[in-house]
CSV table of C-alpha atoms and ligand atoms in Angstrom, one decimal:
chain,number,residue,atom,x,y,z
B,1,MET,CA,26.4,18.1,14.6
B,2,ALA,CA,23.6,20.1,13.0
B,3,ARG,CA,23.1,23.7,14.1
B,4,ILE,CA,19.6,25.0,14.8
B,5,VAL,CA,19.0,28.3,13.0
B,6,ASP,CA,15.4,29.0,13.9
B,7,LYS,CA,12.9,27.8,16.5
B,8,THR,CA,9.2,28.5,16.7
B,9,LEU,CA,6.6,27.4,19.2
B,10,LEU,CA,3.6,26.6,17.0
B,11,ALA,CA,1.3,25.4,19.8
B,12,GLU,CA,1.6,24.1,23.3
B,13,ARG,CA,4.5,21.5,23.2
B,14,VAL,CA,4.6,21.7,19.4
B,15,VAL,CA,7.9,23.1,18.1
B,16,LEU,CA,9.2,23.9,14.6
B,17,LEU,CA,13.0,23.8,14.2
B,18,GLU,CA,15.0,24.9,11.2
B,19,ILE,CA,18.3,23.0,11.2
B,20,GLU,CA,21.4,23.3,9.0
B,21,ALA,CA,21.6,20.0,7.1
B,22,GLU,CA,22.9,20.8,3.6
B,23,LYS,CA,22.9,17.3,2.2
B,24,VAL,CA,19.5,16.3,3.6
B,25,ALA,CA,18.1,19.5,2.0
B,26,ARG,CA,19.7,18.8,-1.3
B,27,TYR,CA,18.3,15.2,-1.6
B,28,ALA,CA,15.0,15.5,0.3
B,29,GLN,CA,11.9,14.3,-1.4
B,30,PRO,CA,8.2,14.5,-0.3
B,31,GLY,CA,7.3,11.9,2.3
B,32,GLN,CA,10.7,11.3,3.8
B,33,PHE,CA,12.0,11.6,7.3
B,34,VAL,CA,15.2,12.1,9.4
B,35,VAL,CA,16.5,10.3,12.4
B,36,LEU,CA,18.2,12.4,15.1
B,37,MET,CA,19.7,12.4,18.5
B,38,PRO,CA,19.5,15.7,20.4
B,39,PHE,CA,22.4,14.8,22.7
B,40,GLU,CA,25.2,12.2,22.6
B,41,THR,CA,23.3,10.2,25.3
B,42,SER,CA,19.8,10.5,23.6
B,43,GLU,CA,17.8,7.8,21.9
B,44,ARG,CA,17.5,8.1,18.1
B,45,ILE,CA,14.0,9.3,17.0
B,46,PRO,CA,12.4,9.6,13.6
B,47,ILE,CA,10.8,12.9,12.6
B,48,SER,CA,9.2,13.7,9.3
B,49,LEU,CA,10.6,16.4,7.0
B,50,HIS,CA,8.1,19.3,7.0
B,51,ASN,CA,10.1,21.4,4.5
B,52,TRP,CA,13.6,22.1,3.2
B,53,TYR,CA,15.5,24.9,1.5
B,54,LYS,CA,18.0,23.6,-1.0
B,55,GLU,CA,19.7,27.1,-1.4
B,56,LYS,CA,20.1,27.7,2.3
B,57,GLY,CA,21.0,24.1,3.1
B,58,THR,CA,18.4,23.9,5.9
B,59,ILE,CA,15.5,21.6,6.7
B,60,GLU,CA,12.4,22.2,8.9
B,61,ILE,CA,10.9,19.6,11.3
B,62,VAL,CA,7.9,19.9,13.5
B,63,PHE,CA,7.5,17.8,16.6
B,64,GLN,CA,5.4,17.4,19.7
B,65,VAL,CA,7.0,16.9,23.1
B,66,VAL,CA,5.7,13.5,24.2
B,67,GLY,CA,8.6,11.9,26.0
B,68,ARG,CA,12.2,12.1,27.0
B,69,THR,CA,13.8,12.5,23.6
B,70,THR,CA,11.4,15.1,22.2
B,71,LEU,CA,11.8,16.9,25.5
B,72,GLU,CA,15.5,17.0,25.1
B,73,LEU,CA,15.1,18.2,21.5
B,74,ALA,CA,12.8,21.0,22.7
B,75,SER,CA,15.4,22.1,25.2
B,76,LEU,CA,17.8,23.1,22.4
B,77,ASP,CA,17.8,26.7,21.3
B,78,VAL,CA,18.9,28.6,18.2
B,79,GLY,CA,22.7,28.3,18.0
B,80,ASN,CA,22.7,24.9,19.7
B,81,SER,CA,23.4,21.8,17.7
B,82,VAL,CA,21.6,18.5,17.4
B,83,TYR,CA,24.2,15.8,18.1
B,84,THR,CA,23.4,13.7,15.0
B,85,LEU,CA,21.0,14.0,12.2
B,86,LEU,CA,20.6,11.3,9.5
B,87,GLY,CA,18.6,11.5,6.3
B,88,PRO,CA,16.7,11.8,4.1
B,89,LEU,CA,15.2,8.3,4.9
B,90,GLY,CA,12.3,6.3,3.7
B,91,ARG,CA,10.7,5.9,0.3
B,92,PRO,CA,9.4,9.2,-1.1
B,93,LEU,CA,5.9,9.4,-2.6
B,94,ALA,CA,5.9,9.0,-6.4
B,95,LEU,CA,5.2,12.5,-7.9
B,96,GLU,CA,2.6,11.4,-10.5
B,97,LYS,CA,-0.6,12.8,-11.8
B,98,TYR,CA,-3.2,10.9,-9.8
B,99,GLY,CA,-6.1,13.3,-10.4
B,100,ARG,CA,-8.0,14.6,-7.4
B,101,VAL,CA,-6.0,13.9,-4.2
B,102,VAL,CA,-7.4,14.4,-0.7
B,103,PHE,CA,-5.0,14.8,2.2
B,104,VAL,CA,-6.3,14.0,5.7
B,105,GLY,CA,-4.0,15.3,8.4
B,106,GLY,CA,-4.5,15.1,12.1
B,107,GLY,CA,-2.3,16.7,14.8
B,108,LEU,CA,1.4,16.0,14.1
B,109,GLY,CA,0.3,14.4,10.8
B,110,ILE,CA,-0.2,18.0,9.4
B,111,PRO,CA,3.4,19.1,9.0
B,112,PRO,CA,4.5,16.3,6.6
B,113,ILE,CA,1.5,17.0,4.4
B,114,TYR,CA,2.9,20.4,3.4
B,115,THR,CA,5.6,19.4,0.9
B,116,ILE,CA,3.8,16.3,-0.4
B,117,ALA,CA,0.7,18.4,-1.2
B,118,ARG,CA,2.8,21.2,-2.7
B,119,GLU,CA,4.6,18.9,-5.0
B,120,LEU,CA,1.6,16.9,-6.0
B,121,LYS,CA,-0.2,20.2,-6.9
B,122,ARG,CA,2.9,21.3,-8.8
B,123,VAL,CA,2.7,18.3,-11.1
B,124,GLY,CA,-0.9,18.9,-11.9
B,125,ASN,CA,-3.0,17.2,-9.3
B,126,GLU,CA,-6.1,18.8,-7.7
B,127,VAL,CA,-5.3,18.9,-4.0
B,128,CYS,CA,-7.9,19.1,-1.2
B,129,SER,CA,-6.6,19.0,2.4
B,130,ILE,CA,-8.6,18.3,5.5
B,131,ILE,CA,-6.7,19.1,8.6
B,132,GLY,CA,-7.9,18.7,12.2
B,133,ALA,CA,-7.0,19.1,15.8
B,134,ARG,CA,-8.7,18.8,19.2
B,135,THR,CA,-9.1,22.5,19.6
B,136,ALA,CA,-8.3,25.8,17.8
B,137,SER,CA,-5.0,26.4,19.5
B,138,LEU,CA,-3.7,23.1,18.1
B,139,VAL,CA,-4.5,23.9,14.5
B,140,ILE,CA,-1.0,24.4,13.1
B,141,LEU,CA,0.5,25.5,9.8
B,142,GLU,CA,-2.9,26.6,8.3
B,143,GLU,CA,-1.4,29.1,5.9
B,144,ARG,CA,1.2,26.8,4.5
B,145,ILE,CA,-1.3,24.0,4.0
B,146,ARG,CA,-3.7,26.4,2.3
B,147,GLU,CA,-1.0,27.6,0.0
B,148,ALA,CA,-0.1,24.0,-1.0
B,149,SER,CA,-3.8,23.0,-1.6
B,150,ASP,CA,-6.6,24.0,-4.0
B,151,GLU,CA,-9.1,23.6,-1.2
B,152,LEU,CA,-8.6,23.5,2.6
B,153,LEU,CA,-11.1,22.2,5.2
B,154,ILE,CA,-10.3,22.7,8.9
B,155,CYS,CA,-12.0,20.6,11.7
B,156,THR,CA,-11.8,20.8,15.4
B,157,ASP,CA,-13.2,18.2,17.8
B,158,ASP,CA,-14.7,20.9,20.0
B,159,GLY,CA,-15.9,23.2,17.2
B,160,SER,CA,-13.7,26.1,18.4
B,161,TYR,CA,-12.4,26.7,14.9
B,162,GLY,CA,-13.5,25.5,11.4
B,163,ARG,CA,-16.2,22.9,11.3
B,164,LYS,CA,-17.0,20.8,14.5
B,165,GLY,CA,-16.1,17.2,14.3
B,166,PHE,CA,-13.5,14.7,13.2
B,167,VAL,CA,-11.5,14.9,9.9
B,168,THR,CA,-13.1,11.6,9.0
B,169,GLU,CA,-16.6,13.1,9.0
B,170,ALA,CA,-15.4,15.8,6.6
B,171,LEU,CA,-13.9,13.2,4.4
B,172,GLN,CA,-17.0,11.1,4.4
B,173,GLU,CA,-19.0,14.1,3.2
B,174,LEU,CA,-16.5,14.8,0.5
B,175,LEU,CA,-16.6,11.2,-0.7
B,176,GLY,CA,-20.3,11.6,-1.3
B,177,GLN,CA,-19.8,14.8,-3.2
B,178,LYS,CA,-16.8,14.4,-5.5
B,179,HIS,CA,-14.9,11.7,-7.4
B,180,ILE,CA,-11.6,11.2,-5.6
B,181,ASP,CA,-8.7,9.3,-7.0
B,182,LEU,CA,-6.3,9.1,-4.1
B,183,VAL,CA,-6.5,9.7,-0.3
B,184,ILE,CA,-3.4,10.3,1.8
B,185,ALA,CA,-3.9,10.1,5.5
B,186,ILE,CA,-1.2,11.1,8.0
B,187,GLY,CA,-1.8,11.3,11.8
B,188,PRO,CA,-2.9,9.2,14.8
B,189,VAL,CA,-3.2,5.5,14.1
B,190,PRO,CA,-7.0,5.4,14.8
B,191,MET,CA,-7.6,8.2,12.3
B,192,MET,CA,-5.6,6.5,9.6
B,193,GLU,CA,-7.4,3.3,10.3
B,194,ALA,CA,-10.8,5.0,10.1
B,195,VAL,CA,-9.9,6.7,6.8
B,196,SER,CA,-8.8,3.4,5.3
B,197,HIS,CA,-12.1,1.8,6.6
B,198,LEU,CA,-14.1,4.6,4.8
B,199,THR,CA,-12.3,4.3,1.5
B,200,ARG,CA,-12.0,0.5,1.2
B,201,PRO,CA,-15.6,-0.2,0.1
B,202,LEU,CA,-15.3,2.6,-2.5
B,203,GLY,CA,-12.1,1.2,-3.9
B,204,ILE,CA,-10.2,4.5,-3.5
B,205,LYS,CA,-6.5,4.1,-3.3
B,206,THR,CA,-5.4,5.2,0.2
B,207,ILE,CA,-1.9,5.8,1.5
B,208,VAL,CA,-1.1,6.0,5.2
B,209,SER,CA,2.2,7.0,6.9
B,210,LEU,CA,3.0,4.5,9.6
B,211,ASN,CA,4.9,5.5,12.8
B,212,PRO,CA,6.2,2.4,14.5
B,213,ILE,CA,9.0,2.7,17.0
B,214,MET,CA,12.3,2.8,15.1
B,215,LEU,CA,15.9,2.2,16.1
B,216,ASP,CA,18.6,2.1,13.4
B,217,ALA,CA,16.2,3.2,10.6
B,218,THR,CA,18.4,1.4,8.1
B,219,GLY,CA,16.4,-1.9,7.8
B,220,MET,CA,18.8,-3.9,10.0
B,221,CYS,CA,17.3,-4.1,13.5
B,222,GLY,CA,13.7,-5.1,12.7
B,223,VAL,CA,12.2,-2.9,15.4
B,224,CYS,CA,9.9,-1.0,13.0
B,225,ARG,CA,8.3,-4.1,11.5
B,226,VAL,CA,4.7,-3.8,10.5
B,227,LYS,CA,2.3,-6.2,8.8
B,228,VAL,CA,1.1,-5.1,5.4
B,229,GLY,CA,-0.9,-7.4,3.2
B,230,GLY,CA,0.0,-10.4,5.4
B,231,GLU,CA,3.7,-9.7,4.9
B,232,THR,CA,6.3,-8.2,7.3
B,233,LYS,CA,7.7,-4.9,6.2
B,234,PHE,CA,10.2,-2.6,7.7
B,235,ALA,CA,8.7,0.9,7.8
B,236,CYS,CA,12.1,2.6,7.7
B,237,VAL,CA,13.1,1.2,4.4
B,238,ASP,CA,9.9,-0.2,2.8
B,239,GLY,CA,7.8,2.8,4.0
B,240,PRO,CA,6.8,4.7,6.0
B,241,LYS,CA,4.0,5.1,3.4
B,242,PHE,CA,1.8,2.0,2.8
B,243,ASP,CA,-1.5,0.9,1.3
B,244,GLY,CA,-3.9,1.7,4.1
B,245,HIS,CA,-6.2,-1.1,2.9
B,246,GLN,CA,-3.5,-3.7,3.5
B,247,VAL,CA,-2.2,-2.5,6.9
B,248,ASP,CA,-2.7,-4.6,10.1
B,249,PHE,CA,-3.5,-1.6,12.4
B,250,ALA,CA,-4.2,-3.8,15.4
B,251,ASP,CA,-0.7,-5.1,15.3
B,252,LEU,CA,0.7,-1.6,14.9
B,253,ARG,CA,-1.2,-0.4,18.0
B,254,ARG,CA,0.0,-3.3,20.0
B,255,ARG,CA,3.7,-2.7,19.0
B,256,LEU,CA,3.4,1.0,19.7
B,257,SER,CA,2.2,0.5,23.3
B,258,MET,CA,4.8,-2.2,24.1
B,259,TYR,CA,7.0,0.2,26.1
B,260,ALA,CA,4.3,2.5,27.6
B,261,LYS,CA,5.5,1.9,31.2
B,262,GLU,CA,9.2,2.5,30.4
B,263,GLU,CA,8.3,5.6,28.3
B,264,ALA,CA,6.2,7.1,31.2
B,265,GLU,CA,9.1,6.4,33.7
B,266,ALA,CA,11.7,8.0,31.4
B,267,LEU,CA,9.5,11.1,30.9
B,268,GLU,CA,9.0,11.5,34.7
B,269,LYS,CA,12.7,11.0,35.4
B,270,TRP,CA,14.0,13.4,32.8
B,271,GLU,CA,11.5,16.2,32.7
B,272,THR,CA,13.0,18.2,35.5
B,273,LYS,CA,16.6,17.5,34.5
B,274,VAL,CA,16.2,18.5,30.8
B,275,TRP,CA,14.6,21.8,31.6
B,276,ARG,CA,17.4,22.5,34.2
B,277,ARG,CA,19.9,21.6,31.4
B,278,GLU,CA,21.7,19.0,33.7
B,279,SER,CA,23.8,16.6,31.7
B,280,PRO,CA,21.3,13.9,30.6
W,1,FAD,P1,8.8,8.1,24.2
W,1,FAD,O1,9.2,8.1,25.6
W,1,FAD,O2,9.4,7.2,23.2
W,1,FAD,O3,7.2,8.0,24.1
W,1,FAD,C1,6.3,8.9,24.8
W,1,FAD,C2,4.9,8.8,24.3
W,1,FAD,O4,4.8,9.0,22.9
W,1,FAD,C3,4.3,7.4,24.6
W,1,FAD,O5,3.0,7.6,24.9
W,1,FAD,C4,4.4,6.7,23.3
W,1,FAD,O6,3.4,5.7,23.1
W,1,FAD,C5,4.3,7.8,22.3
W,1,FAD,N1,5.1,7.5,21.1
W,1,FAD,C6,6.3,7.1,21.1
W,1,FAD,N2,6.7,6.9,19.8
W,1,FAD,C7,5.7,7.1,19.0
W,1,FAD,C8,5.5,7.1,17.6
W,1,FAD,N3,6.4,6.6,16.8
W,1,FAD,N4,4.2,7.5,17.2
W,1,FAD,C9,3.3,7.9,18.0
W,1,FAD,N5,3.4,7.9,19.4
W,1,FAD,C10,4.6,7.6,19.8
W,1,FAD,N6,6.6,12.9,15.8
W,1,FAD,C11,6.4,14.2,15.7
W,1,FAD,O7,6.2,14.9,16.7
W,1,FAD,N7,6.6,14.9,14.5
W,1,FAD,C12,6.9,14.2,13.3
W,1,FAD,O8,7.1,14.8,12.2
W,1,FAD,C13,7.1,12.8,13.4
W,1,FAD,N8,7.4,12.0,12.4
W,1,FAD,C14,7.6,10.7,12.5
W,1,FAD,C15,7.9,9.9,11.4
W,1,FAD,C16,8.1,8.6,11.5
W,1,FAD,C17,8.5,7.8,10.2
W,1,FAD,C18,7.9,7.9,12.7
W,1,FAD,C19,8.1,6.5,12.8
W,1,FAD,C20,7.6,8.6,13.8
W,1,FAD,C21,7.4,10.0,13.7
W,1,FAD,N9,7.1,10.8,14.9
W,1,FAD,C22,6.9,12.1,14.7
W,1,FAD,C23,6.9,10.2,16.2
W,1,FAD,C24,8.2,10.4,17.0
W,1,FAD,O9,9.2,9.7,16.5
W,1,FAD,C25,7.9,10.0,18.5
W,1,FAD,O10,7.0,10.9,19.1
W,1,FAD,C26,9.2,10.1,19.3
W,1,FAD,O11,10.1,9.0,18.9
W,1,FAD,C27,8.9,10.0,20.8
W,1,FAD,O12,10.1,9.9,21.5
W,1,FAD,P2,10.2,10.3,23.0
W,1,FAD,O13,11.5,9.7,23.6
W,1,FAD,O14,10.0,11.8,23.2
W,1,FAD,O15,8.9,9.7,23.6
W,2,FES,FE1,15.5,-0.9,12.4
W,2,FES,FE2,13.6,-0.2,10.7
W,2,FES,S1,14.2,0.8,12.5
W,2,FES,S2,14.8,-2.0,10.7
């Protein structure tokens, strides 16, 4: 059991939880994630580490309510406990001096950028972050990302905040203006694919963070398999960060939509129950 010590609604259906997880906080490294079950009867879901406090023994995660399990997680309040929490999982990003690093974060890809950008800046990289959302109210964690970056560009699809347009358009402009050594894109699959498409002809190393469905998250079940460079990889133990130029995005999209019908049914069935706090 892992107790929730703080809960903040960052935007509609987007929640930040601070959770007691002393060992995870002690060993966490940038780019890793946890797997948790809100209730004993819940599914296990992977969520990226947004931040951690070694001294306090707590971690922060940010998630969007999209289905049954995230709905269950959002129903927990400060003082309640998450039934199980396992981590830190996944390969962390190597903290090296790459030079000028550009982060591209869309939607729920923004939270994991924070600690990766902060640590890459700390070891001497020049960090520029481009974050984007559909509209102003969905731009989250602006101050934290600003603090972790040397430069911050904000985009909204509808132009209600920052510059109007997609993060990929801002990246394209930047690519024409500056020498860039590394691009790290985290967010929706089409965005990561578009970023990889932009940087491939320029030969700029590009890392993406893949989000396939996961089950055990220990490399045993094979549910999270992705195709990278023609080989099968398990995102939970080989990733979730991979070379964007090598990823088979069409295969990832196909696998992500495999259970769309069941997911929609589960959400419909549980929405009312979870908010009423009936036993799931
Ligand atoms: P489901 O019923 O499983 O699905 C509901 C809807 O969400 C469906 O439309 C479905 O297609 C979509 N969906 C389901 N799983 C995913 C997925 N893996 N990626 C994208 N869409 C999905 N989410 C966050 O909000 N914050 C994070 O920091 C975060 N980090 C992640 C890190 C990793 C390594 C991975 C693999 C996924 C991460 N996700 C994150 C996605 C998160 O795990 C899913 O949103 C969650 O499992 C959905 O569970 P559910 O039961 O609520 O919804
Ligand atoms: Fe089972 Fe990765 S989730 S092998």
